[in-house]
Amino acid sequence: MMAQLAHTTIVALSSAPGKAGVGVVRVSGPRVRFVLETVAGLIPQPRVATLRQLVDADGEAIDRALVLFFAAPASFTGEDVAEFHVHGSRAILARMLAVLTALPDVRLAEAGEFTRRAFEAGKLDLAAVEGLADLIDSETEWQRQQALRQMDGALGTLTLAWRATLIEAMSLLAAELDFSDEGDVSGPLQQQALDLATDALASLKSALGSFAMGERIREGFVVVLAGPPNAGKSSLLNALARRDVAIVSPIAGTTRDTLEVRLDLAGIPVILIDTAGLRDSDDPIEAEGVRRARALVERADLVLGLRSIDSDPYRIENEANLLAVATKSDLAGEVLPGERAISIKTGEGLAELLADIVGRIQGLSSGEPALLTRERHRIAVADAIAALERAVTARHGQGELLAEDIRMAVVALERLVGRIDVEDVLDRLFAGFCIGK
């Protein structure tokens, strides 16, 4: 639908909806200069904010506002773009949108349409568009850093480098095939091509290794609270979330399903999950809750294994990712080696436990923002790796077959940055954007 309307002029509120000090109304398309002359009375000098009285078709004042003009192609969308920085009252914003959409060939933008036009104009590749979406949705510092790197084109730049290397390898194979009988083509061209493919393969594998971390930063690190009934899991969840999320009761088996809370811990996105108490039960509902709890423990990035300090030791599976916690330290009992003692009642040990959690998660990261952050990225890179592995491990020496494997790797990389086969991806991606982006 967007492709059919690509040459119309679109308008939308680009700032957050609702009352604010300033609201930004953005316009993009071939009628922008007409819009500026009609509403603001002039076309401002590009990239220079100009204070103007904005009027409707009858000359009635709408607001006094800053007006900006970005001439094509030096704009976000690659088209002429105008921005009206008006006072952010609902009445002014509604009037502005009504006046602008009443002009000929000007309509409200669809979700993500400004960014889609930027993509179609070559201003952003698909990976950068995804980075922009992640940046808008970012809630923690780690997410912001990763999304900003993606939006700035880090993945696209590296992908172009991989592609250039493989294109060079293909050209060497073509030279060997087409000009092998000519004297000016010399040297082991096939081996040179395979050497280039091997270099690209090593770099692709290194990037693929960052996927798990990139996905975790986008979605959040999974921290599971596990232990026997009445170990204080729900109380700790509420304490870390700083609000009542879980029901706290002395009755064993109160928590029968998982409860999730998203937290920002020192800039790290964390999904904190409270689980059912681990015990055998004849109650089918509680038994299902225990089964789900054990499954979460197995795949968690970090497990807080809780036991009440006055209870017997309790073994939690996934010991590699275990952080042992002795709760209710205000009661009589013994802290075992390696346990962090805490008391929700007195607050003892909570700050230290938070520091432990942050330290353990930071230890999972290499410190460098990941390049691959979505399943689509992983699949494209994995496909390129598979094609190159076929080429570099082949022993047949057939240049045509080697060139085809390398070409398949190039095709996978072109999918990665959105050069081919991206319509379904684009429709899903832009549907998640706000109207004015």
PDB file of N, CA and C in Angstrom, residues 383-432:
ATOM      1  N   ASP A 383      23.149 -18.696   7.052  1.00  0.00           N
ATOM      2  CA  ASP A 383      23.066 -19.156   5.660  1.00  0.00           C
ATOM      3  C   ASP A 383      24.350 -18.827   4.900  1.00  0.00           C
ATOM      4  N   ALA A 384      24.887 -17.621   5.128  1.00  0.00           N
ATOM      5  CA  ALA A 384      26.142 -17.250   4.465  1.00  0.00           C
ATOM      6  C   ALA A 384      27.286 -18.147   4.926  1.00  0.00           C
ATOM      7  N   ILE A 385      27.323 -18.442   6.217  1.00  0.00           N
ATOM      8  CA  ILE A 385      28.373 -19.320   6.754  1.00  0.00           C
ATOM      9  C   ILE A 385      28.277 -20.708   6.136  1.00  0.00           C
ATOM     10  N   ALA A 386      27.057 -21.241   6.041  1.00  0.00           N
ATOM     11  CA  ALA A 386      26.880 -22.585   5.483  1.00  0.00           C
ATOM     12  C   ALA A 386      27.365 -22.643   4.033  1.00  0.00           C
ATOM     13  N   ALA A 387      27.061 -21.589   3.264  1.00  0.00           N
ATOM     14  CA  ALA A 387      27.485 -21.574   1.864  1.00  0.00           C
ATOM     15  C   ALA A 387      29.006 -21.488   1.745  1.00  0.00           C
ATOM     16  N   LEU A 388      29.617 -20.663   2.585  1.00  0.00           N
ATOM     17  CA  LEU A 388      31.075 -20.524   2.513  1.00  0.00           C
ATOM     18  C   LEU A 388      31.786 -21.770   3.023  1.00  0.00           C
ATOM     19  N   GLU A 389      31.214 -22.419   4.014  1.00  0.00           N
ATOM     20  CA  GLU A 389      31.828 -23.655   4.494  1.00  0.00           C
ATOM     21  C   GLU A 389      31.822 -24.725   3.411  1.00  0.00           C
ATOM     22  N   ARG A 390      30.759 -24.765   2.623  1.00  0.00           N
ATOM     23  CA  ARG A 390      30.739 -25.709   1.495  1.00  0.00           C
ATOM     24  C   ARG A 390      31.874 -25.401   0.523  1.00  0.00           C
ATOM     25  N   ALA A 391      32.107 -24.094   0.298  1.00  0.00           N
ATOM     26  CA  ALA A 391      33.139 -23.704  -0.667  1.00  0.00           C
ATOM     27  C   ALA A 391      34.543 -24.020  -0.154  1.00  0.00           C
ATOM     28  N   VAL A 392      34.833 -23.631   1.100  1.00  0.00           N
ATOM     29  CA  VAL A 392      36.218 -23.744   1.567  1.00  0.00           C
ATOM     30  C   VAL A 392      36.592 -25.176   1.926  1.00  0.00           C
ATOM     31  N   THR A 393      35.592 -26.035   2.147  1.00  0.00           N
ATOM     32  CA  THR A 393      35.901 -27.425   2.478  1.00  0.00           C
ATOM     33  C   THR A 393      35.806 -28.350   1.268  1.00  0.00           C
ATOM     34  N   ALA A 394      35.373 -27.795   0.140  1.00  0.00           N
ATOM     35  CA  ALA A 394      35.235 -28.624  -1.071  1.00  0.00           C
ATOM     36  C   ALA A 394      36.610 -29.065  -1.568  1.00  0.00           C
ATOM     37  N   ARG A 395      36.648 -30.236  -2.128  1.00  0.00           N
ATOM     38  CA  ARG A 395      37.897 -30.749  -2.678  1.00  0.00           C
ATOM     39  C   ARG A 395      37.778 -31.046  -4.174  1.00  0.00           C
ATOM     40  N   HIS A 396      36.647 -30.630  -4.770  1.00  0.00           N
ATOM     41  CA  HIS A 396      36.427 -30.978  -6.174  1.00  0.00           C
ATOM     42  C   HIS A 396      37.187 -30.065  -7.137  1.00  0.00           C
ATOM     43  N   GLY A 397      37.537 -28.852  -6.683  1.00  0.00           N
ATOM     44  CA  GLY A 397      38.289 -27.945  -7.535  1.00  0.00           C
ATOM     45  C   GLY A 397      37.504 -27.367  -8.692  1.00  0.00           C
ATOM     46  N   GLN A 398      36.187 -27.511  -8.700  1.00  0.00           N
ATOM     47  CA  GLN A 398      35.359 -26.991  -9.786  1.00  0.00           C
ATOM     48  C   GLN A 398      35.024 -25.526  -9.522  1.00  0.00           C
ATOM     49  N   GLY A 399      35.593 -24.626 -10.315  1.00  0.00           N
ATOM     50  CA  GLY A 399      35.398 -23.201 -10.101  1.00  0.00           C
ATOM     51  C   GLY A 399      33.953 -22.763 -10.184  1.00  0.00           C
ATOM     52  N   GLU A 400      33.174 -23.391 -11.096  1.00  0.00           N
ATOM     53  CA  GLU A 400      31.767 -22.998 -11.238  1.00  0.00           C
ATOM     54  C   GLU A 400      30.987 -23.274  -9.954  1.00  0.00           C
ATOM     55  N   LEU A 401      31.241 -24.438  -9.339  1.00  0.00           N
ATOM     56  CA  LEU A 401      30.537 -24.781  -8.104  1.00  0.00           C
ATOM     57  C   LEU A 401      30.976 -23.900  -6.940  1.00  0.00           C
ATOM     58  N   LEU A 402      32.264 -23.603  -6.877  1.00  0.00           N
ATOM     59  CA  LEU A 402      32.761 -22.711  -5.824  1.00  0.00           C
ATOM     60  C   LEU A 402      32.149 -21.323  -5.957  1.00  0.00           C
ATOM     61  N   ALA A 403      32.098 -20.830  -7.192  1.00  0.00           N
ATOM     62  CA  ALA A 403      31.518 -19.503  -7.420  1.00  0.00           C
ATOM     63  C   ALA A 403      30.048 -19.464  -7.031  1.00  0.00           C
ATOM     64  N   GLU A 404      29.313 -20.559  -7.273  1.00  0.00           N
ATOM     65  CA  GLU A 404      27.900 -20.602  -6.913  1.00  0.00           C
ATOM     66  C   GLU A 404      27.718 -20.582  -5.401  1.00  0.00           C
ATOM     67  N   ASP A 405      28.553 -21.322  -4.653  1.00  0.00           N
ATOM     68  CA  ASP A 405      28.457 -21.290  -3.189  1.00  0.00           C
ATOM     69  C   ASP A 405      28.747 -19.895  -2.651  1.00  0.00           C
ATOM     70  N   ILE A 406      29.754 -19.236  -3.221  1.00  0.00           N
ATOM     71  CA  ILE A 406      30.084 -17.886  -2.766  1.00  0.00           C
ATOM     72  C   ILE A 406      28.961 -16.922  -3.141  1.00  0.00           C
ATOM     73  N   ARG A 407      28.364 -17.110  -4.318  1.00  0.00           N
ATOM     74  CA  ARG A 407      27.230 -16.254  -4.704  1.00  0.00           C
ATOM     75  C   ARG A 407      26.065 -16.420  -3.735  1.00  0.00           C
ATOM     76  N   MET A 408      25.805 -17.643  -3.275  1.00  0.00           N
ATOM     77  CA  MET A 408      24.729 -17.866  -2.314  1.00  0.00           C
ATOM     78  C   MET A 408      25.013 -17.146  -0.996  1.00  0.00           C
ATOM     79  N   ALA A 409      26.288 -17.085  -0.611  1.00  0.00           N
ATOM     80  CA  ALA A 409      26.648 -16.335   0.599  1.00  0.00           C
ATOM     81  C   ALA A 409      26.375 -14.851   0.408  1.00  0.00           C
ATOM     82  N   VAL A 410      26.697 -14.331  -0.782  1.00  0.00           N
ATOM     83  CA  VAL A 410      26.438 -12.921  -1.080  1.00  0.00           C
ATOM     84  C   VAL A 410      24.937 -12.637  -1.031  1.00  0.00           C
ATOM     85  N   VAL A 411      24.126 -13.532  -1.568  1.00  0.00           N
ATOM     86  CA  VAL A 411      22.670 -13.359  -1.539  1.00  0.00           C
ATOM     87  C   VAL A 411      22.165 -13.297  -0.097  1.00  0.00           C
ATOM     88  N   ALA A 412      22.695 -14.157   0.765  1.00  0.00           N
ATOM     89  CA  ALA A 412      22.293 -14.138   2.178  1.00  0.00           C
ATOM     90  C   ALA A 412      22.638 -12.803   2.827  1.00  0.00           C
ATOM     91  N   LEU A 413      23.807 -12.252   2.509  1.00  0.00           N
ATOM     92  CA  LEU A 413      24.209 -10.967   3.074  1.00  0.00           C
ATOM     93  C   LEU A 413      23.349  -9.831   2.531  1.00  0.00           C
ATOM     94  N   GLU A 414      22.929  -9.931   1.285  1.00  0.00           N
ATOM     95  CA  GLU A 414      22.059  -8.898   0.734  1.00  0.00           C
ATOM     96  C   GLU A 414      20.683  -8.928   1.395  1.00  0.00           C
ATOM     97  N   ARG A 415      20.240 -10.110   1.791  1.00  0.00           N
ATOM     98  CA  ARG A 415      19.007 -10.171   2.583  1.00  0.00           C
ATOM     99  C   ARG A 415      19.209  -9.491   3.929  1.00  0.00           C
ATOM    100  N   LEU A 416      20.386  -9.626   4.486  1.00  0.00           N
ATOM    101  CA  LEU A 416      20.667  -9.060   5.806  1.00  0.00           C
ATOM    102  C   LEU A 416      20.459  -7.551   5.832  1.00  0.00           C
ATOM    103  N   VAL A 417      20.911  -6.841   4.798  1.00  0.00           N
ATOM    104  CA  VAL A 417      20.788  -5.383   4.771  1.00  0.00           C
ATOM    105  C   VAL A 417      19.583  -4.908   3.981  1.00  0.00           C
ATOM    106  N   GLY A 418      18.767  -5.864   3.465  1.00  0.00           N
ATOM    107  CA  GLY A 418      17.506  -5.474   2.844  1.00  0.00           C
ATOM    108  C   GLY A 418      17.573  -5.157   1.377  1.00  0.00           C
ATOM    109  N   ARG A 419      18.552  -5.688   0.674  1.00  0.00           N
ATOM    110  CA  ARG A 419      18.614  -5.428  -0.763  1.00  0.00           C
ATOM    111  C   ARG A 419      17.648  -6.313  -1.542  1.00  0.00           C
ATOM    112  N   ILE A 420      17.315  -7.474  -1.008  1.00  0.00           N
ATOM    113  CA  ILE A 420      16.404  -8.394  -1.685  1.00  0.00           C
ATOM    114  C   ILE A 420      15.500  -9.049  -0.657  1.00  0.00           C
ATOM    115  N   ASP A 421      14.323  -9.493  -1.126  1.00  0.00           N
ATOM    116  CA  ASP A 421      13.402 -10.310  -0.320  1.00  0.00           C
ATOM    117  C   ASP A 421      13.087  -9.687   1.036  1.00  0.00           C
ATOM    118  N   VAL A 422      12.648  -8.427   1.030  1.00  0.00           N
ATOM    119  CA  VAL A 422      12.426  -7.775   2.323  1.00  0.00           C
ATOM    120  C   VAL A 422      11.001  -7.263   2.525  1.00  0.00           C
ATOM    121  N   GLU A 423      10.104  -7.446   1.564  1.00  0.00           N
ATOM    122  CA  GLU A 423       8.790  -6.827   1.678  1.00  0.00           C
ATOM    123  C   GLU A 423       8.036  -7.283   2.923  1.00  0.00           C
ATOM    124  N   ASP A 424       8.032  -8.602   3.183  1.00  0.00           N
ATOM    125  CA  ASP A 424       7.327  -9.095   4.374  1.00  0.00           C
ATOM    126  C   ASP A 424       7.972  -8.561   5.647  1.00  0.00           C
ATOM    127  N   VAL A 425       9.304  -8.505   5.657  1.00  0.00           N
ATOM    128  CA  VAL A 425      10.012  -7.967   6.820  1.00  0.00           C
ATOM    129  C   VAL A 425       9.647  -6.505   7.025  1.00  0.00           C
ATOM    130  N   LEU A 426       9.624  -5.744   5.935  1.00  0.00           N
ATOM    131  CA  LEU A 426       9.314  -4.314   6.033  1.00  0.00           C
ATOM    132  C   LEU A 426       7.906  -4.097   6.561  1.00  0.00           C
ATOM    133  N   ASP A 427       6.944  -4.837   6.050  1.00  0.00           N
ATOM    134  CA  ASP A 427       5.569  -4.637   6.491  1.00  0.00           C
ATOM    135  C   ASP A 427       5.430  -4.882   7.983  1.00  0.00           C
ATOM    136  N   ARG A 428       6.065  -5.950   8.496  1.00  0.00           N
ATOM    137  CA  ARG A 428       5.992  -6.234   9.939  1.00  0.00           C
ATOM    138  C   ARG A 428       6.741  -5.192  10.745  1.00  0.00           C
ATOM    139  N   LEU A 429       7.915  -4.788  10.248  1.00  0.00           N
ATOM    140  CA  LEU A 429       8.760  -3.866  10.995  1.00  0.00           C
ATOM    141  C   LEU A 429       8.111  -2.498  11.117  1.00  0.00           C
ATOM    142  N   PHE A 430       7.670  -1.928   9.993  1.00  0.00           N
ATOM    143  CA  PHE A 430       7.141  -0.565  10.025  1.00  0.00           C
ATOM    144  C   PHE A 430       5.785  -0.490  10.717  1.00  0.00           C
ATOM    145  N   ALA A 431       5.063  -1.605  10.758  1.00  0.00           N
ATOM    146  CA  ALA A 431       3.795  -1.601  11.472  1.00  0.00           C
ATOM    147  C   ALA A 431       3.988  -1.337  12.962  1.00  0.00           C
ATOM    148  N   GLY A 432       5.191  -1.619  13.474  1.00  0.00           N
ATOM    149  CA  GLY A 432       5.460  -1.389  14.886  1.00  0.00           C
ATOM    150  C   GLY A 432       5.938   0.010  15.211  1.00  0.00           C
TER     151      GLY A 432
END
